[in-house]
CSV table of C-alpha atoms and ligand atoms in Angstrom, one decimal:
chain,number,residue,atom,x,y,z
A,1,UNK,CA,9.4,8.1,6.5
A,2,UNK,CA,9.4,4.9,4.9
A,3,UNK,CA,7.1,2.5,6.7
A,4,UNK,CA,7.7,-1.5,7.9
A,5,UNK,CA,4.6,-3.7,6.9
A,6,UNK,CA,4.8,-7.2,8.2
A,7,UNK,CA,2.9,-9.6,6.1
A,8,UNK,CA,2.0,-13.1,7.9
A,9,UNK,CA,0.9,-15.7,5.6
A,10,UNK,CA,3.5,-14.5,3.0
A,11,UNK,CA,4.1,-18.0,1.3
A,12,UNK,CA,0.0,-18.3,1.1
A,13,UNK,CA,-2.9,-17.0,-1.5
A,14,UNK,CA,-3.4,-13.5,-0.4
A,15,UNK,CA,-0.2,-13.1,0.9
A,16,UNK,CA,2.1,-13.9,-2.3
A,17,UNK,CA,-0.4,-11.9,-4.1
A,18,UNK,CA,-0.4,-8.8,-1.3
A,19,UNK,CA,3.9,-8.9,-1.7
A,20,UNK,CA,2.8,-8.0,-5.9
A,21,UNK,CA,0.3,-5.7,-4.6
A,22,UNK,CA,3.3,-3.8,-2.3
A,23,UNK,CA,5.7,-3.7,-4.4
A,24,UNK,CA,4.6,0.0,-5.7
A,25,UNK,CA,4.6,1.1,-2.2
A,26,UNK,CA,6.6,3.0,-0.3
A,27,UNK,CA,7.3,0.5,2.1
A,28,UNK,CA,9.8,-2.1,3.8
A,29,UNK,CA,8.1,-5.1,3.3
A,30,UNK,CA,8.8,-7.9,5.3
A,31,UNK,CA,7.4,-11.2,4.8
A,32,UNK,CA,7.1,-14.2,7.4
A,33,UNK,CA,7.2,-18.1,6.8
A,34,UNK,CA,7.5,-21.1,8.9
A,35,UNK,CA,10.1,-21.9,6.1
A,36,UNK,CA,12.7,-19.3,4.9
A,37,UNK,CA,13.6,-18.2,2.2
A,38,UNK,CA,10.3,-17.9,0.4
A,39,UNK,CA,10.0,-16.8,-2.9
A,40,UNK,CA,8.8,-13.3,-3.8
A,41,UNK,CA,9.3,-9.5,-4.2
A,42,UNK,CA,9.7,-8.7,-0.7
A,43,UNK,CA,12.8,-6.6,1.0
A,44,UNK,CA,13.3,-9.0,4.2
A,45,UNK,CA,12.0,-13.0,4.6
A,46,UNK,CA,11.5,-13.6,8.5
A,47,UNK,CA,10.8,-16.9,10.2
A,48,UNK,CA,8.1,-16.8,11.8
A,49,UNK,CA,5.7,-19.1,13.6
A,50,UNK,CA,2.3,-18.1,15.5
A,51,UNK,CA,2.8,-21.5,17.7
A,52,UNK,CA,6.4,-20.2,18.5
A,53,UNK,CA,6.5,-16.7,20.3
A,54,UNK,CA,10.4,-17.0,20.4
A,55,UNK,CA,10.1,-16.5,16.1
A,56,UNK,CA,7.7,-13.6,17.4
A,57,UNK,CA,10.6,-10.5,18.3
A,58,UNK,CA,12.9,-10.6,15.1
A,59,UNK,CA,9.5,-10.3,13.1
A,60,UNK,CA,8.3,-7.6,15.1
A,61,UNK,CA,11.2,-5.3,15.4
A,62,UNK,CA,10.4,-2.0,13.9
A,63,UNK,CA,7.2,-2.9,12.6
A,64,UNK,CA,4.3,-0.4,11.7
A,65,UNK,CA,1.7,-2.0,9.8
A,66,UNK,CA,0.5,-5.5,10.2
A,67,UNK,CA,-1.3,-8.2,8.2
A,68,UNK,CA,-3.1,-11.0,10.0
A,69,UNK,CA,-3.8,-14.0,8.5
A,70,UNK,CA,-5.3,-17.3,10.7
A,71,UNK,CA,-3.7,-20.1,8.5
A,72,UNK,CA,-6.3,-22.6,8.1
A,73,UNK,CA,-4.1,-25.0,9.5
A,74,UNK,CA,-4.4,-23.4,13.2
A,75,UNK,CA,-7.1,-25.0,15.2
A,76,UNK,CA,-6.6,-22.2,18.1
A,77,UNK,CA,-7.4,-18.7,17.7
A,78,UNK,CA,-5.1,-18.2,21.0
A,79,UNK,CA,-1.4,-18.3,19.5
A,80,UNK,CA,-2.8,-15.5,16.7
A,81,UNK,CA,-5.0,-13.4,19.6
A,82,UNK,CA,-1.1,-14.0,21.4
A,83,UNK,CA,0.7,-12.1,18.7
A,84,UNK,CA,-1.3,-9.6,18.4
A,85,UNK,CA,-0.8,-9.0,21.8
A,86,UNK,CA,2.4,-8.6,21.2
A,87,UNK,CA,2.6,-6.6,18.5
A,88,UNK,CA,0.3,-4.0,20.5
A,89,UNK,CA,3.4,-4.2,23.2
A,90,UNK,CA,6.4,-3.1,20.7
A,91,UNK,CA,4.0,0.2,19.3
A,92,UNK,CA,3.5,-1.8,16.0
A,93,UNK,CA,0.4,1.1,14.7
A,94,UNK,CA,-2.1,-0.2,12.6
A,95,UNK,CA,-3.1,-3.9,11.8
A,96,UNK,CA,-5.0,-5.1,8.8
A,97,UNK,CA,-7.0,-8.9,9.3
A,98,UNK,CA,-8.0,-11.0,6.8
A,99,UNK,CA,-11.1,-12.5,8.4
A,100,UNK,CA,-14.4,-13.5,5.9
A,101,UNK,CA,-17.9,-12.7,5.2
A,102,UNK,CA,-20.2,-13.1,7.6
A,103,UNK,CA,-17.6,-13.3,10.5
A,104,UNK,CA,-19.7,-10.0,12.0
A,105,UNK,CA,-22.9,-12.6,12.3
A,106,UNK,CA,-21.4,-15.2,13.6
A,107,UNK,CA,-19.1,-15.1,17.0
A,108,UNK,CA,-18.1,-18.4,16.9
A,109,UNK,CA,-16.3,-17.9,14.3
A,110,UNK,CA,-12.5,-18.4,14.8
A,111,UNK,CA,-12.2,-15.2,12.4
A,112,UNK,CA,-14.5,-13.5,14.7
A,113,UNK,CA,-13.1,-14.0,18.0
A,114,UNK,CA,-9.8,-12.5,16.1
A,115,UNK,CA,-11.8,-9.6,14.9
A,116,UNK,CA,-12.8,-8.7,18.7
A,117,UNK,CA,-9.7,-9.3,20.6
A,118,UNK,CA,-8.0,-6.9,17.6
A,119,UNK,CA,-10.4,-4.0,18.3
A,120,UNK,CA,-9.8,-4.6,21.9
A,121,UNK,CA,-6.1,-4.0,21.1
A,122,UNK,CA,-3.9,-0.7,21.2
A,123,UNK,CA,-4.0,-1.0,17.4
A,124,UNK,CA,-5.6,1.0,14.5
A,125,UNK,CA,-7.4,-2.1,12.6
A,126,UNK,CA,-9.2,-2.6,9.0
A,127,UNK,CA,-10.9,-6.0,8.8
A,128,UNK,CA,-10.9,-7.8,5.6
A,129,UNK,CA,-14.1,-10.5,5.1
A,130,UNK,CA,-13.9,-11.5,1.7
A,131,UNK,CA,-16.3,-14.0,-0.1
A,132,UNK,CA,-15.7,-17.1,-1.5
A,133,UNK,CA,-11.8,-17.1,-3.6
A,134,UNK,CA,-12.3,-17.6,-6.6
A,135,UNK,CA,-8.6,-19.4,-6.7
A,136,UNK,CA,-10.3,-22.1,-5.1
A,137,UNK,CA,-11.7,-23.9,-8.0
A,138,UNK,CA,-8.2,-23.8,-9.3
A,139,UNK,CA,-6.0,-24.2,-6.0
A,140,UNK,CA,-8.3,-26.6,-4.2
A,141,UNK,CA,-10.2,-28.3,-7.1
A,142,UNK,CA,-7.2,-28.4,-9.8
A,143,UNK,CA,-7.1,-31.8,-10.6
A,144,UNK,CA,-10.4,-32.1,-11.2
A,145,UNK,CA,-10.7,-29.2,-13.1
A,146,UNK,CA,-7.9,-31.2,-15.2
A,147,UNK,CA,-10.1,-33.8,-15.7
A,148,UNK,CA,-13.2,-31.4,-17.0
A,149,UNK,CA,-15.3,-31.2,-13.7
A,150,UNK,CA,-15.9,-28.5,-11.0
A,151,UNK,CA,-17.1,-31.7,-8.2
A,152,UNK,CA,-18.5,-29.5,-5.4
A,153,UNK,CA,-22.1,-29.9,-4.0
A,154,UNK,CA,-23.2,-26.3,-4.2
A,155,UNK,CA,-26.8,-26.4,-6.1
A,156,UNK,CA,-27.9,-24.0,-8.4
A,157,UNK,CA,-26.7,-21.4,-5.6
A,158,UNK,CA,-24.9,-18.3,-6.2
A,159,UNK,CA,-21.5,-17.0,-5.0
A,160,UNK,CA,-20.2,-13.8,-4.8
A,161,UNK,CA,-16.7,-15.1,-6.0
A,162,UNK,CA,-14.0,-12.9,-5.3
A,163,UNK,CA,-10.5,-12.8,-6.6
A,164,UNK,CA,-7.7,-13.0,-4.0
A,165,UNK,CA,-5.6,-10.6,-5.9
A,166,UNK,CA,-8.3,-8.0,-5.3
A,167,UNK,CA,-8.0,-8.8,-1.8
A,168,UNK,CA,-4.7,-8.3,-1.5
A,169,UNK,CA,-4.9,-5.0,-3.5
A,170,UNK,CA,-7.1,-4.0,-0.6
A,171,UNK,CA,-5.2,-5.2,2.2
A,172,UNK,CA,-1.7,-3.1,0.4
A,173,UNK,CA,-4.1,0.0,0.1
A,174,UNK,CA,-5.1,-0.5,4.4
A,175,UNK,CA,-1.9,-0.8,5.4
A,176,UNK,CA,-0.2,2.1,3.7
A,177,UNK,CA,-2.8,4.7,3.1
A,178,UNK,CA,-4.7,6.6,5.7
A,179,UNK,CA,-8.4,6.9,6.0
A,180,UNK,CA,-9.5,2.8,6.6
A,181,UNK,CA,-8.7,2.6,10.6
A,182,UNK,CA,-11.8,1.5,11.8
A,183,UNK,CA,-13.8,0.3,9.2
A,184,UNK,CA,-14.5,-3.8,8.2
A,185,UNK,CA,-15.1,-4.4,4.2
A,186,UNK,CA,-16.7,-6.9,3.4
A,187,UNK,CA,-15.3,-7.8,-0.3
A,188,UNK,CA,-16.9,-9.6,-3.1
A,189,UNK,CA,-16.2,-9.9,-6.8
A,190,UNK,CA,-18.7,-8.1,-9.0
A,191,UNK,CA,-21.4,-11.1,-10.0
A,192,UNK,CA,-22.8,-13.7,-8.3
A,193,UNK,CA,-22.6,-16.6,-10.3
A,194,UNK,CA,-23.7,-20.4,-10.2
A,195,UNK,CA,-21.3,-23.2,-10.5
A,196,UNK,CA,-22.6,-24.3,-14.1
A,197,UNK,CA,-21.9,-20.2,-15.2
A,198,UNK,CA,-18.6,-20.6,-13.4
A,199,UNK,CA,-18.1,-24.0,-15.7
A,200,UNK,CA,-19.5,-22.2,-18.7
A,201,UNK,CA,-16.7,-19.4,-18.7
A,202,UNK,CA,-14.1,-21.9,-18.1
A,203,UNK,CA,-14.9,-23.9,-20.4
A,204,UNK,CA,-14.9,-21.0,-23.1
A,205,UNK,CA,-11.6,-19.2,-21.6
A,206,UNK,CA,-9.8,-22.3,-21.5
A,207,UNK,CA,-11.1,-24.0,-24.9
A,208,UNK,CA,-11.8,-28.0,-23.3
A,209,UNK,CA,-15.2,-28.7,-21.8
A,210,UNK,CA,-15.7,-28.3,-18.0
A,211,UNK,CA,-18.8,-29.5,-16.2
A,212,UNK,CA,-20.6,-28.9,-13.4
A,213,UNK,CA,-21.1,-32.3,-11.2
A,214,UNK,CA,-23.2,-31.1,-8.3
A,215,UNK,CA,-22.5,-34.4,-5.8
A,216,UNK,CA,-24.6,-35.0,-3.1
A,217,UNK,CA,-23.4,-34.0,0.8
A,218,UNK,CA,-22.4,-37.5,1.2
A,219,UNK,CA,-20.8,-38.3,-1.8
A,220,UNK,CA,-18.8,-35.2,-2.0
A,221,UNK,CA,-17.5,-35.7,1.7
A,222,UNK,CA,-16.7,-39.6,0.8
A,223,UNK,CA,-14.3,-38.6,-2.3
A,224,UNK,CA,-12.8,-36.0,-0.4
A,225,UNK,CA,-11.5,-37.8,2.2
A,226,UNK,CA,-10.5,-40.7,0.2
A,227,UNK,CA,-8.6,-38.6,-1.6
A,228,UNK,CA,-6.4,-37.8,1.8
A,229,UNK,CA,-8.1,-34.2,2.6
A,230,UNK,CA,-7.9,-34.2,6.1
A,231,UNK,CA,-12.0,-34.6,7.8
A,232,UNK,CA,-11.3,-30.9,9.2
A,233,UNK,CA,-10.6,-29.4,5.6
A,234,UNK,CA,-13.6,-31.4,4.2
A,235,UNK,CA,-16.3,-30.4,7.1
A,236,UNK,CA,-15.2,-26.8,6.1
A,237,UNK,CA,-15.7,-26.9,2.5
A,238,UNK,CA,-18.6,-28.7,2.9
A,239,UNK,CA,-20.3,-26.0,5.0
A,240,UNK,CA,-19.2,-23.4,2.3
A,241,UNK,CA,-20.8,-25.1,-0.4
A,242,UNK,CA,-24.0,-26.2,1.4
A,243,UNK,CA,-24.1,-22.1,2.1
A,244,UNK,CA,-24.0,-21.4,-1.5
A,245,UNK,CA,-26.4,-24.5,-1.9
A,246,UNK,CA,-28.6,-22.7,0.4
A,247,UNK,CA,-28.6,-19.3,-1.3
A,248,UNK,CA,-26.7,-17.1,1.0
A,249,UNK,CA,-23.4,-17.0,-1.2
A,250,UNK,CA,-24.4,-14.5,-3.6
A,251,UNK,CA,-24.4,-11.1,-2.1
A,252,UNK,CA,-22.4,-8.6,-3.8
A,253,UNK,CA,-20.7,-5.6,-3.1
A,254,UNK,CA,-19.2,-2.8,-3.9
A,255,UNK,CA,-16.2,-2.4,-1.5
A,256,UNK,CA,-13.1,-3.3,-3.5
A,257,UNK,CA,-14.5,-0.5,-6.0
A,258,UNK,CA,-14.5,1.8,-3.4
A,259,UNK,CA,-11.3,1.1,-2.0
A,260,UNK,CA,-9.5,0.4,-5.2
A,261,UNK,CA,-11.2,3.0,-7.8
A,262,UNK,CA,-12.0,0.2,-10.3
A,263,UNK,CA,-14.1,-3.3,-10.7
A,264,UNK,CA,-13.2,-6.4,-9.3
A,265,UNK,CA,-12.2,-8.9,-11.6
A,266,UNK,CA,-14.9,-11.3,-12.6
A,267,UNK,CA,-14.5,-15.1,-13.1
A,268,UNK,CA,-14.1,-14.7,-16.8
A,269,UNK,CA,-10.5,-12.6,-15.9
A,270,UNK,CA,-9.6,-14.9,-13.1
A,271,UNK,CA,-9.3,-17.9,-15.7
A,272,UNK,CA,-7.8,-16.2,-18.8
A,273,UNK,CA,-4.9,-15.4,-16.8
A,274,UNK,CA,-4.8,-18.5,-15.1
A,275,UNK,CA,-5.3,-20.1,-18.7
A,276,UNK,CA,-2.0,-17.9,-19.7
A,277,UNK,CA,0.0,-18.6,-17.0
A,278,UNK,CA,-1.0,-22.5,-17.8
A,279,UNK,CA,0.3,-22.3,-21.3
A,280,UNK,CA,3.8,-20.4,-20.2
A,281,UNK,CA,4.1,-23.0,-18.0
A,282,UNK,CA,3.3,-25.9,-20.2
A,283,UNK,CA,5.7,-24.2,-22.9
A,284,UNK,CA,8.4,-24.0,-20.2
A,285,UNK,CA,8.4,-27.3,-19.9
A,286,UNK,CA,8.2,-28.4,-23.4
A,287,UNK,CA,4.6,-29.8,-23.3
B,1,NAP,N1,-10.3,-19.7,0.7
B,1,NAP,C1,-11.3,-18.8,0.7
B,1,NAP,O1,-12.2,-18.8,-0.1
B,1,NAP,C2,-11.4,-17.8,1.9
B,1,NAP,C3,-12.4,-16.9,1.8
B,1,NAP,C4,-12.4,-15.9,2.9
B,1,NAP,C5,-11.5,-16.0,3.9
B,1,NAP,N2,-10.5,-17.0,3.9
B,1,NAP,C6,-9.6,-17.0,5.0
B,1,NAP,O2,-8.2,-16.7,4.5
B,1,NAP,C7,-7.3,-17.4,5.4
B,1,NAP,C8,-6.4,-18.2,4.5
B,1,NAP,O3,-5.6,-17.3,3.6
B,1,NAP,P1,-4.9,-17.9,2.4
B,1,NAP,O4,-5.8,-18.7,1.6
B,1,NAP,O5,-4.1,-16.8,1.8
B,1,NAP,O6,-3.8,-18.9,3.1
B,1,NAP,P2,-3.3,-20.3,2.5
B,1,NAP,O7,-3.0,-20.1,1.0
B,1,NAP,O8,-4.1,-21.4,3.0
B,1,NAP,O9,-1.8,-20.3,3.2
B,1,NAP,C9,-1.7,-20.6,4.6
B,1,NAP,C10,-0.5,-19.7,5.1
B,1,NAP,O10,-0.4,-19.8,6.5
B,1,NAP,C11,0.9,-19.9,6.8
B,1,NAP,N3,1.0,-20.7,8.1
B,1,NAP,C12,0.5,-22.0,8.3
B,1,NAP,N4,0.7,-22.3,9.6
B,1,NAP,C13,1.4,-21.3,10.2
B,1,NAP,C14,1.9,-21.0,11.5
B,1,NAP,N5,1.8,-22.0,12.5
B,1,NAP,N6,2.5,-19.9,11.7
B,1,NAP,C15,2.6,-18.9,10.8
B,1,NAP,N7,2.2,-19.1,9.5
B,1,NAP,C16,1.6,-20.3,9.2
B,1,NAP,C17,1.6,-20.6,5.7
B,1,NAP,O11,2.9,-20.2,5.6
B,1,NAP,P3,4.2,-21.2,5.7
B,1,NAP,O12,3.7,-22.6,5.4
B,1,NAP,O13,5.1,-20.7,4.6
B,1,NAP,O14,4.7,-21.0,7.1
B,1,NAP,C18,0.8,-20.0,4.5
B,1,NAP,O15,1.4,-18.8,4.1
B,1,NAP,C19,-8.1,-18.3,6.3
B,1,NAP,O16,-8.2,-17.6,7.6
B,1,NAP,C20,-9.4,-18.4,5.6
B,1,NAP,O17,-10.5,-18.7,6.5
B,1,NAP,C21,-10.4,-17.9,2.9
C-alpha cells in the first residue's frame, strides 16, 4: 500500500530538496508551509504551523511517515515536542528528525531535547545530525560570495561540509525503506576542508577569484548585525564557526555511503551545479 509521508519544513533547504529526493518513491507526499501553495513536486500542500495545533489535524490525517524539522526561527522546542505528541496520538508509524552533529553530546541542545522526547514517543524514529551545509556559503553568505569573499571567522579549521541534498536523500531512504528505525546517523560530506580550500574550488568552478577573509569574533558579529541578521542568528553562526575555528568541525564519515550506496558530494560538486544553475538563471533573465 502506498504510504503518506509528511514533510515539515517543505518550503526550507532539506525539505525542497527531500520533495526531489521523493519523488521516485512510492509515496503520497505531502508537504507543510506556514504559506500555501508552495512550490514543488509534491502530491498535497498543507498549512501547517508548529505554534498553531489547530493547522496540526488536516496535516496529520492518514499520515505514516514523518519528517521533523525545528525551523531555526522557533525559540521553543515545546510546540515541535507538542506535535509529535500528536502525531504519536493519530498512529502516524515512524518519524524521521533532522537534528545535527553533536546533538548526542550535548543535551542542551534544542535538537537534543527533540531527539529524547521522540524516542520517548510511540514512534519508530531515525535521527538525522548532519554537519555543517554546505548551501550555507551560498544561501547564507551569497552576497558576499558575489562580491569575491567567503567573510566567516573560522581559522584554518576544518569542516566536514555536507551537502543538504545528501541529506535529504537520506531522510527519503528513512522514511520509506525499512531497516533504519532506531538508529541516529550522523552525516558528513566526504573531506574536511578549510575555508581557503573551500575558496580555492570556488574560485576554479566558478572562473572569478573568491577569497578567504577570516574576520575576527568581533568584527564578524559587528557586520553581521549591521547588515540586519537578527543577534540570535549571529550568536549561532558565530558558535559554528568558532567550532570549526577550534578544530572540532572536521570529522568525517561514512554514513550517507552507507545509506545511500554511493559518495557524498564534495564541495567541488556542490558549486558546479550551483555555478550551472547561476548561468540558467542569468541567461533567463537576459544578463
Ligand atoms: N544550516 C546548517 O548547516 C545545519 C546543519 C545541521 C542541522 N541544521 C538544522 O536544520 C534545521 C533547518 O533546516 P533547513 O535549513 O532545511 O531549514 P530552513 O531552510 O531554515 O527553512 C526553515 C523552514 O521552517 C519552516 N518554518 C518556519 N517557522 C515555522 C513554523 N512556525 N511552523 C512550521 N514551519 C515553520 C519554514 O517554512 P514556511 O516559512 O514555508 O512555513 C521553512 O520551510 C535547523 O533545525 C538547523 O539547526 C542546519
Amino acid at each position: 500500500m502506498t504510504s503518506t509521508v509528511l514533510v515539515t519544513g517543505a518550503t526550507g533547504t532539506v525539505g525542497s530538496a527531500l520533495l526531489d529526493a521523493l519523488t521516485d518513491r512510492d509515496a503520497t507526499v505531502r508537504a507543510a508551509t506556514r504559506s500555501p501553495p508552495g512550490t514543488g513536486p509534491a502530491d498535497e500542500w498543507v498549512a501547517f504551523d508548529f505554534e498553531k495545533p489547530e493547522t496540526w489535524g488536516d496535516a496529520l490525517a492518514g499520515v505514516d511517515a514523518l519528517f521533523v524539522m525545528r525551523p531555526p526561527q522557533l525559540s521553543r522546542v515545546g510546540p515541535v515536542r507538542a506535535f509529535v505528541d500528536a502525531a504519536g496520538r493519530v498512529g502516524v508509524d515512524r518519524c524521521v528528525v533532522l537534528s545535527v552533529l553533536g546533538a548526542d553530546r550535548n543535551p542542551l541542545l534544542p535538537h537534543r531535547r527533540i531527539e529524547r522526547h521522540v524516542a520517548a514517543s510511540p514512534l519508530r524514529w531515525t535521527f538525522l545530525r548532519p554537519s555543517f551545509f554546505t548551501q550555507n556559503l551560498v544561501e547564507v553568505h551569497g552576497d558576499a560570495l558575489a562580491r569575491g569573499e567567503i567573510p566567516v571567522p573560522a581559522g584554518d579549521g576544518r569542516t566536514s561540509f555536507v551537502d543538504a541534498r545528501d541529506v535529504a536523500a537520506v531522510a527519503a531512504v528513512a522514511l520509506t525503506e525499512p531497516g533504519h528505525a532506531g538508529v541516529a546517523y550522523d552525516l558528513t560530506g566526504p573531506e574536511a576542508l578549510t575555508y581557503d580550500e573551500v575558496a580555492a574550488v570556488a574560485s576554479d568552478v566558478l572562473g572569478s577569484p573568491v577569497a578567504y577573509t577570516d574576520p575576527s569574533l568581533p568584527r564578524f558579529v559587528v557586520r553581521e548585525l549591521r547588515r540586519g541578521r537578527p543577534l540570535g542568528f549571529t550568536l549561532v553562526m558565530s558558535g559554528i564557526y568558532t567550532t570549526a575555528r577550534l578544530g572540532l568541525a572536521g570529522r568525517v564519515t561514512g554514513a550517507v555511503e552507507r545509506v545511500l550506496g554511493r559518495p557524498p558530494r564534495d564541495v567541488r560538486a556542490f558549486f558546479e551545479d550551483y555555478g550551472d544553475e547561476r548561468t540558467a538563471s542569468r541567461r533567463l533573465h537576459g544578463e
